[in-house]
mmCIF file of C-alpha atoms in Angstrom:
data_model
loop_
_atom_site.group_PDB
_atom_site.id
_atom_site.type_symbol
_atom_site.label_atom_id
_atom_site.label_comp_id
_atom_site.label_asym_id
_atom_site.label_seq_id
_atom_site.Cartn_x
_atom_site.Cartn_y
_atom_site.Cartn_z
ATOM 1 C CA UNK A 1 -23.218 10.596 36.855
ATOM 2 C CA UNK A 2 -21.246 9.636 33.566
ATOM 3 C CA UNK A 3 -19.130 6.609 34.150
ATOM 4 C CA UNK A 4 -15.261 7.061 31.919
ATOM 5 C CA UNK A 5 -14.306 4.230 30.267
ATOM 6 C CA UNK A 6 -10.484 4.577 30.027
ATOM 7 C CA UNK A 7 -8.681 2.735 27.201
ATOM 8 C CA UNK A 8 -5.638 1.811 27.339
ATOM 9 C CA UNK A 9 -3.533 3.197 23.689
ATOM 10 C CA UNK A 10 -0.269 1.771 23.126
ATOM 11 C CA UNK A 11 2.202 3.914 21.508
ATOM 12 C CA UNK A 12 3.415 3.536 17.486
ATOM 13 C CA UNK A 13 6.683 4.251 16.590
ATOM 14 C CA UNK A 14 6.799 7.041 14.339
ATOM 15 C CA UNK A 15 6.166 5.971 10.388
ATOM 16 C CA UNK A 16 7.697 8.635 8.100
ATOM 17 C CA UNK A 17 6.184 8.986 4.225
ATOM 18 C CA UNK A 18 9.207 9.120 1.927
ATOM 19 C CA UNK A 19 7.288 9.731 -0.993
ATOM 20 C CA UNK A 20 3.644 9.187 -2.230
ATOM 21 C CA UNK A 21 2.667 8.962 -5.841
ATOM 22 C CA UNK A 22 -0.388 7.530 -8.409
ATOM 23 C CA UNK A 23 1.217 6.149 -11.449
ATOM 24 C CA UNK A 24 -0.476 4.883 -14.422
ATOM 25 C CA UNK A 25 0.941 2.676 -17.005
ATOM 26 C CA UNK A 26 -0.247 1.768 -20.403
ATOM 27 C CA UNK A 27 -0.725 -1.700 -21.770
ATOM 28 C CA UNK A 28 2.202 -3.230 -22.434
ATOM 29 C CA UNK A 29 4.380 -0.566 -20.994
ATOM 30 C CA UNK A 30 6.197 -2.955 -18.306
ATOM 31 C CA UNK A 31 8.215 -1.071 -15.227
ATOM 32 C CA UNK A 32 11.788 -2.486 -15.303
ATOM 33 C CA UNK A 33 13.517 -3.758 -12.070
ATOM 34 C CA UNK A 34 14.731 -0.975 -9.719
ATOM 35 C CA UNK A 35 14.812 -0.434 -6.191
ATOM 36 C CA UNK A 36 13.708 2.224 -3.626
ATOM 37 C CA UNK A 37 15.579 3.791 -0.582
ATOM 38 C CA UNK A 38 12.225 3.368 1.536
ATOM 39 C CA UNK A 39 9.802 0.377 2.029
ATOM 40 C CA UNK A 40 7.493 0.484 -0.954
ATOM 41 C CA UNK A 41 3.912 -0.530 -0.641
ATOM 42 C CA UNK A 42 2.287 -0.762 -4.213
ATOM 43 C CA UNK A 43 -1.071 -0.966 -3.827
ATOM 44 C CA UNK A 44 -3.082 -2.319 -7.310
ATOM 45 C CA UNK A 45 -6.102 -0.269 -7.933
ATOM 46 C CA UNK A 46 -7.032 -1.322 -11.522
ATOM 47 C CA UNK A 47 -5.517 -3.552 -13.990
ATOM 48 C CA UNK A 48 -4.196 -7.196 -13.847
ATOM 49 C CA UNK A 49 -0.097 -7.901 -14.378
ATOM 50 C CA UNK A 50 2.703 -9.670 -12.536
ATOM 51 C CA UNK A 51 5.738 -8.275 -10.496
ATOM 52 C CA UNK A 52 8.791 -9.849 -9.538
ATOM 53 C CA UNK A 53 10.183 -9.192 -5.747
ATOM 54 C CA UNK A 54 13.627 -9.652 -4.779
ATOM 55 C CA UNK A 55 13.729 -13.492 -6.531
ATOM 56 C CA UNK A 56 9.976 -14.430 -6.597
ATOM 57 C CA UNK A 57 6.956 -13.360 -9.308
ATOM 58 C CA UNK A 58 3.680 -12.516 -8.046
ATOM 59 C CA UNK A 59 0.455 -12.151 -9.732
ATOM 60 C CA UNK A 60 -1.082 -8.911 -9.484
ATOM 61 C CA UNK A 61 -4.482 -7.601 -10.195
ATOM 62 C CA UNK A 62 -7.142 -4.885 -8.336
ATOM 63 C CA UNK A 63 -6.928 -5.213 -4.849
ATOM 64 C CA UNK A 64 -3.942 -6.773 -4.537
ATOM 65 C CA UNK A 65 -0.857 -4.932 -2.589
ATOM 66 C CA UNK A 66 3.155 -5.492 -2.775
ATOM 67 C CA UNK A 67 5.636 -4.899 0.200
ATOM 68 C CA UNK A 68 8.947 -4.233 -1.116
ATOM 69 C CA UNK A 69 11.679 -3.439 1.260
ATOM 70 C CA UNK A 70 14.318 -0.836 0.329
ATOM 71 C CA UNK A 71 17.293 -1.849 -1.548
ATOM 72 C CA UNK A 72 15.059 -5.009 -2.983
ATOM 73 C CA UNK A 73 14.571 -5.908 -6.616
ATOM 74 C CA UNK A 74 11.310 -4.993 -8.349
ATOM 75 C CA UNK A 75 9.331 -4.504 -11.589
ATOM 76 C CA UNK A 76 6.093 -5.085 -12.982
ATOM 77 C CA UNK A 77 4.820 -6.472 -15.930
ATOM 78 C CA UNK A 78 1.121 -5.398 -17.765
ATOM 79 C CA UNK A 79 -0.833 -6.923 -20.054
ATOM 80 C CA UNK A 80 -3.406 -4.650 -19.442
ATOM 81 C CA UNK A 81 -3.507 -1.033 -18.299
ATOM 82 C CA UNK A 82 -3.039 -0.726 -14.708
ATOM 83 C CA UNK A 83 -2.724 1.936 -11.982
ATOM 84 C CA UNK A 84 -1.015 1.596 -8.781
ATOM 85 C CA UNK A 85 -1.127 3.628 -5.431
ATOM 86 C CA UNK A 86 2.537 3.798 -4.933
ATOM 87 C CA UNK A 87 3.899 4.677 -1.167
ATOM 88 C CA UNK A 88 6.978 5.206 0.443
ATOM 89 C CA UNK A 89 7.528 3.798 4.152
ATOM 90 C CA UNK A 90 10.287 4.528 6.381
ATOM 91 C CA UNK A 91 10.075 2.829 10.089
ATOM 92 C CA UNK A 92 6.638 0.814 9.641
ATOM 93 C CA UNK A 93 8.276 -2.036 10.484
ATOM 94 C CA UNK A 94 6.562 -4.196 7.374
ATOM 95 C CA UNK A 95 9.607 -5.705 5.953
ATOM 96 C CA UNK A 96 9.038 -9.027 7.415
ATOM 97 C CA UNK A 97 5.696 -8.908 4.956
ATOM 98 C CA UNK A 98 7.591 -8.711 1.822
ATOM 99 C CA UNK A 99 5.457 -10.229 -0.948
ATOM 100 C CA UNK A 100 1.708 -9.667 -2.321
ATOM 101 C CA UNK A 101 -1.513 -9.734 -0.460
ATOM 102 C CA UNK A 102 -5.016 -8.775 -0.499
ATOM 103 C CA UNK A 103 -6.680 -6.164 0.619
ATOM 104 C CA UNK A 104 -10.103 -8.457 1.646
ATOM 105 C CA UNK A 105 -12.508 -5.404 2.458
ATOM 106 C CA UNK A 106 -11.296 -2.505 0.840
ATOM 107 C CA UNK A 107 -10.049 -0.315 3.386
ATOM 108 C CA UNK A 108 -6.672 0.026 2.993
ATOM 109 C CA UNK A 109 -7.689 1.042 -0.626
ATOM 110 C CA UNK A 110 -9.736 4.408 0.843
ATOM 111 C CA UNK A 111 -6.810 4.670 3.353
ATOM 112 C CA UNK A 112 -4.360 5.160 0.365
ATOM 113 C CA UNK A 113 -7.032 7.282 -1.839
ATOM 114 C CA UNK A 114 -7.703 9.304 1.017
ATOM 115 C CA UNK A 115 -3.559 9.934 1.821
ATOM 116 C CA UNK A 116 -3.377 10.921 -2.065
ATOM 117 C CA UNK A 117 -5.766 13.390 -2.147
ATOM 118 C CA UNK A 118 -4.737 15.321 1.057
ATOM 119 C CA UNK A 119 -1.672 15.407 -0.415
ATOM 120 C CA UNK A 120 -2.559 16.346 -3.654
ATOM 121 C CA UNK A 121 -5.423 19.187 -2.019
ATOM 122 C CA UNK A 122 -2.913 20.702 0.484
ATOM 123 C CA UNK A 123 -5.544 21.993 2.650
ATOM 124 C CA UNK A 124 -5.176 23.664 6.206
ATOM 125 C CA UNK A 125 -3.649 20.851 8.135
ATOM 126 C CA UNK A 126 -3.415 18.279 5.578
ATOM 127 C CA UNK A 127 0.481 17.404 7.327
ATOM 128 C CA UNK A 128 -1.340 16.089 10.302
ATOM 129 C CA UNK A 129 -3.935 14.605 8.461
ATOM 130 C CA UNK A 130 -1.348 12.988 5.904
ATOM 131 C CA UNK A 131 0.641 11.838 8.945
ATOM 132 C CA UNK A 132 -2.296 10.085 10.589
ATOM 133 C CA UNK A 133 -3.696 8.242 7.518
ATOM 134 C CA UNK A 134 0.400 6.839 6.723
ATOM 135 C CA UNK A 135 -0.511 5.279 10.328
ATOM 136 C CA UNK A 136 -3.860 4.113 9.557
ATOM 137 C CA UNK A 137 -2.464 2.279 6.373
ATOM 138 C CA UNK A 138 0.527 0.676 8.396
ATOM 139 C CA UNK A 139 -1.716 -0.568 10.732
ATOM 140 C CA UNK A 140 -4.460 -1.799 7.837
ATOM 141 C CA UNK A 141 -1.977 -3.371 5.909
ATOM 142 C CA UNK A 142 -0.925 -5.233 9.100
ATOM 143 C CA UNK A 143 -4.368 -6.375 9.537
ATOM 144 C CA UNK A 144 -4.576 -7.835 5.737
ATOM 145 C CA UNK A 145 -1.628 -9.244 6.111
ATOM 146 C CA UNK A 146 -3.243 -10.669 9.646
ATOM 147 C CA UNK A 147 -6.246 -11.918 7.953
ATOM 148 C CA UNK A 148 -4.567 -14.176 5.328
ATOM 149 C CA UNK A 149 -2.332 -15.725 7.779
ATOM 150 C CA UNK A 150 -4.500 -17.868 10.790
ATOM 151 C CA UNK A 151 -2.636 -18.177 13.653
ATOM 152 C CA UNK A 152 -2.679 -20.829 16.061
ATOM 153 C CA UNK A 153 -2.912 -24.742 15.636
ATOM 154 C CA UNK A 154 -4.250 -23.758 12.320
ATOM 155 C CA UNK A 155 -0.838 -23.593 10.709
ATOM 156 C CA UNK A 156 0.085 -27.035 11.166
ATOM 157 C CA UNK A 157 -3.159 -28.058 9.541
ATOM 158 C CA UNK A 158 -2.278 -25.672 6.571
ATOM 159 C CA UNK A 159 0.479 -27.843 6.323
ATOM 160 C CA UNK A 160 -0.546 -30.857 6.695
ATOM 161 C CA UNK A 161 -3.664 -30.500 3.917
ATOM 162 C CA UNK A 162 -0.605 -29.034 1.613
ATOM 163 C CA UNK A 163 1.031 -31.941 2.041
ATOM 164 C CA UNK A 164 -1.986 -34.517 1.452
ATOM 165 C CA UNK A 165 -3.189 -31.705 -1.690
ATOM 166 C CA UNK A 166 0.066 -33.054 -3.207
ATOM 167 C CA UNK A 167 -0.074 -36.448 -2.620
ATOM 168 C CA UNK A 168 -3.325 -36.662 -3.765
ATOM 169 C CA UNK A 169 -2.881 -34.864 -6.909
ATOM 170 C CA UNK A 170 0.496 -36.699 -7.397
ATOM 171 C CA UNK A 171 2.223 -32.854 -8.065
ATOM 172 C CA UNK A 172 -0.474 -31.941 -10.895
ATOM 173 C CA UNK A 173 0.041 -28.238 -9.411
ATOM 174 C CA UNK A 174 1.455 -25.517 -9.014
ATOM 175 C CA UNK A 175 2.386 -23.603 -5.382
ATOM 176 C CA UNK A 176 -0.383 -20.729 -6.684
ATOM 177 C CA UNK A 177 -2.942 -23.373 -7.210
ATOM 178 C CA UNK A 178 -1.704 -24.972 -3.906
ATOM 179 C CA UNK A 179 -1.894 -21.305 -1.772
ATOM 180 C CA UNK A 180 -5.136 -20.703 -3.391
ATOM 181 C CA UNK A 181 -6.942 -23.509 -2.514
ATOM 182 C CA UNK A 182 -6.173 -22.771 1.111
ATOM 183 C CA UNK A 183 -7.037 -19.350 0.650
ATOM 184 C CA UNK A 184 -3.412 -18.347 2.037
ATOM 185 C CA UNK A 185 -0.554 -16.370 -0.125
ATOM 186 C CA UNK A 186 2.193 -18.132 -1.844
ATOM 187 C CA UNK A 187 4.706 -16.222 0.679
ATOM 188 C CA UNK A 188 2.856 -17.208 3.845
ATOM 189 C CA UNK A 189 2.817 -21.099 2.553
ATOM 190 C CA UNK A 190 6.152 -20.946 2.123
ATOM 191 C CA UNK A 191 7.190 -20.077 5.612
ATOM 192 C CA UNK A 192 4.949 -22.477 6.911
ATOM 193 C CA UNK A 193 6.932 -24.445 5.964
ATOM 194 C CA UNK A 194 10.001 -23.461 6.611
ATOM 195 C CA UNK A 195 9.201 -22.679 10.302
ATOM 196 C CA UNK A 196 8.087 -25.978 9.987
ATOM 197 C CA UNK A 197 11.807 -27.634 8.877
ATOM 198 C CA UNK A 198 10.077 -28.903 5.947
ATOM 199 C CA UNK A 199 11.279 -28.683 2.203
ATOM 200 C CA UNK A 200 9.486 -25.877 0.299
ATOM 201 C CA UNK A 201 6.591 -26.251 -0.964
ATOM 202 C CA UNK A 202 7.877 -26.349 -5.108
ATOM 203 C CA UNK A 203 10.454 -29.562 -3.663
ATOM 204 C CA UNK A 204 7.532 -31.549 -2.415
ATOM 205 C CA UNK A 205 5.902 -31.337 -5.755
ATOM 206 C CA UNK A 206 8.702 -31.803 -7.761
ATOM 207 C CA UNK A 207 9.230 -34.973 -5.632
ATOM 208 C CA UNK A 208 5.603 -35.942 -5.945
ATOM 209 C CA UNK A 209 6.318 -35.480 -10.056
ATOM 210 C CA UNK A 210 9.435 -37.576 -9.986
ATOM 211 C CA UNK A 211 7.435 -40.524 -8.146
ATOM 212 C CA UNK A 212 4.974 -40.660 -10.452
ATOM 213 C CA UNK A 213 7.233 -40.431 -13.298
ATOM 214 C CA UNK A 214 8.520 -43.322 -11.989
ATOM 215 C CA UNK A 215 5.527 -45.029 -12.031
ATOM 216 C CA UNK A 216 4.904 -44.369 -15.612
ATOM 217 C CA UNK A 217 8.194 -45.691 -16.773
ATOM 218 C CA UNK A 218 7.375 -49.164 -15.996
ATOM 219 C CA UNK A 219 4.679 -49.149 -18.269
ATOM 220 C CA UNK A 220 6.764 -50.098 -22.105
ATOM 221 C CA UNK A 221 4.002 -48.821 -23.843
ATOM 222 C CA UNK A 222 4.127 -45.351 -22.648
ATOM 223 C CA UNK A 223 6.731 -42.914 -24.827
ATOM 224 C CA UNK A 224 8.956 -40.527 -22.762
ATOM 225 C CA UNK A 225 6.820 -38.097 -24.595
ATOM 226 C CA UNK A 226 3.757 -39.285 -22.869
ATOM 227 C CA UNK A 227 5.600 -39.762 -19.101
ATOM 228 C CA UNK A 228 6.541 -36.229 -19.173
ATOM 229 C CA UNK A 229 3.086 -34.825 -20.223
ATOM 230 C CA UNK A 230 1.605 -36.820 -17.536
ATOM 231 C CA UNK A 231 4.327 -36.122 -14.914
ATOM 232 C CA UNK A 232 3.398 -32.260 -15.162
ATOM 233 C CA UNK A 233 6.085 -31.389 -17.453
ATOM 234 C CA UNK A 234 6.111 -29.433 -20.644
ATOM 235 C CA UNK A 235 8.732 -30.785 -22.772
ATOM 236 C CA UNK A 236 10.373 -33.883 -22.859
ATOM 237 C CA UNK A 237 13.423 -31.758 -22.528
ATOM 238 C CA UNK A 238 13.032 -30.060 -19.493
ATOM 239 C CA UNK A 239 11.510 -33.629 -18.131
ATOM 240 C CA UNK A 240 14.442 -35.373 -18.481
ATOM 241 C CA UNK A 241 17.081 -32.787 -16.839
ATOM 242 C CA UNK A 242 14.956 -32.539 -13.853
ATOM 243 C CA UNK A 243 14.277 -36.783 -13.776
ATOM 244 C CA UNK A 244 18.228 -36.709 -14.065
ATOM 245 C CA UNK A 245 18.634 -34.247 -11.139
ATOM 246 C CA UNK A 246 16.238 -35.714 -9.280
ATOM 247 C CA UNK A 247 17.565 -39.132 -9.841
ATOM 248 C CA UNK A 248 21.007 -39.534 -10.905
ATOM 249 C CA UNK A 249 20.186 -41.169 -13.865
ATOM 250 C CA UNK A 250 18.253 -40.501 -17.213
ATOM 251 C CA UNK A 251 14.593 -41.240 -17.878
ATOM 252 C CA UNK A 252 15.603 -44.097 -20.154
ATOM 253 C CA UNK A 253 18.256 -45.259 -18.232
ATOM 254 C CA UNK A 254 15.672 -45.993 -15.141
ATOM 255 C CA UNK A 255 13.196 -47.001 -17.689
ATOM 256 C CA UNK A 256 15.936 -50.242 -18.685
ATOM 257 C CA UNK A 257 17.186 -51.189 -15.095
ATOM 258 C CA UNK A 258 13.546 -51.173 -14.306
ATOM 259 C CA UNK A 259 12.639 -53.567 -16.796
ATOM 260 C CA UNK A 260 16.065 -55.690 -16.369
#
């Protein structure tokens, strides 16, 4: 006799598309900031660019997705042609995903090609079929999103090798070199360590900066020039409002009291 293997299937709240749409833009033909009145999930299917969300710019290239709430800031900037899968989401509950992330096998990609071409064939049933795949990608992207953020014990490691990646490298980096080294996204860092009670992750560099700069002012045959290049900062200019802010007090005006 057969033997029925029952499986248990929770419930999904019901995901509404608001509006679905493939848009390609030319190099060097930038999308200016707007907002939606749905969730927007952008999904990058060729080209490379950047694109600001709500205060912070993210990198963007193929296989790379953005979660934009509604009512949030946005644009996009391309140096190179790119075309974007471009979905509306209302009641997916992603909002607490805003940023970029990456799609690491591809199938939220075929989820979204495969939602744009029922829509665009309009074949018996393509409603229900459309209506099934806008669940499939909720519940892909929440998997992506899954699989570049460990759970666990793991976090606190995350932090922890942040932490000792910016000692050791005395701030010579930025928070994308930082995320990418532990193959995390610059938004997940961040709340690491913030659910952590720690200062961001661009303050702990900047401090590590400042320390060494302070280092290098002792030495009276170094230039400010040459403290700032070494301290990670462009221009002497921009190195000396931040030492001031930092410290109170100018780079030269350490630079004496230290020598006093």
């Amino acid at each position: 006799m057969p033997r029925r293997l029952d499986i248990p299937i929770p419930s999904a709240a019901p995901v509404q598309l608001h509006f679905a749409a493939v848009v390609k833009l030319q190099r060097g033909h930038p999308c200016p900031l707007h907002t939606h009145e749905a969730l927007e999930l952008v999904y990058y299917v060729e080209g490379t660019g950047t694109s600001q969300v709500d205060t912070l710019r993210h990198p963007v290239q193929r296989g790379v997705f953005t979660l934009i709430p509604a009512g949030v800031l946005h644009d996009q900037t391309n140096p190179t042609a790119v075309t974007t899968i471009c979905l509306g989401l209302i009641g997916s509950g992603l909002e607490r995903h805003t940023g970029a992330w990456k799609d690491p096998d591809g199938l939220l990609r075929r989820a979204c090609e495969r939602l744009v071409h029922e829509l665009s064939d309009r074949r018996p049933g393509f409603r229900r079929v459309a209506d099934g795949l806008t669940l499939e990608i909720v519940g892909l992207t929440e998997r992506a999103v899954a699989a570049a953020n460990p759970a666990g014990p793991d976090k606190d490691k995350i932090v922890d090798k942040a932490l000792e990646l910016i000692e050791e490298c005395e701030g010579q980096l930025s928070v994308s070199d930082l995320a990418d080294e532990l193959y995390v996204s610059r938004d997940y860092l961040r709340h690491l360590f913030r659910s952590q009670g720690k200062e961001s992750p661009i303050r702990r560099i900047i401090h590590a900066r400042i320390e060494k700069a302070k280092g290098l002012l002792v030495e009276p045959t170094l230039s400010i020039k040459e403290v700032a290049e070494r301290s990670g900062c462009e221009t002497v200019y921009y190195f000396s409002r931040l030492f001031k802010k930092e410290t109170g007090q100018t780079p030269t005006a350490f630079r004496a009291r230290a020598q006093s």
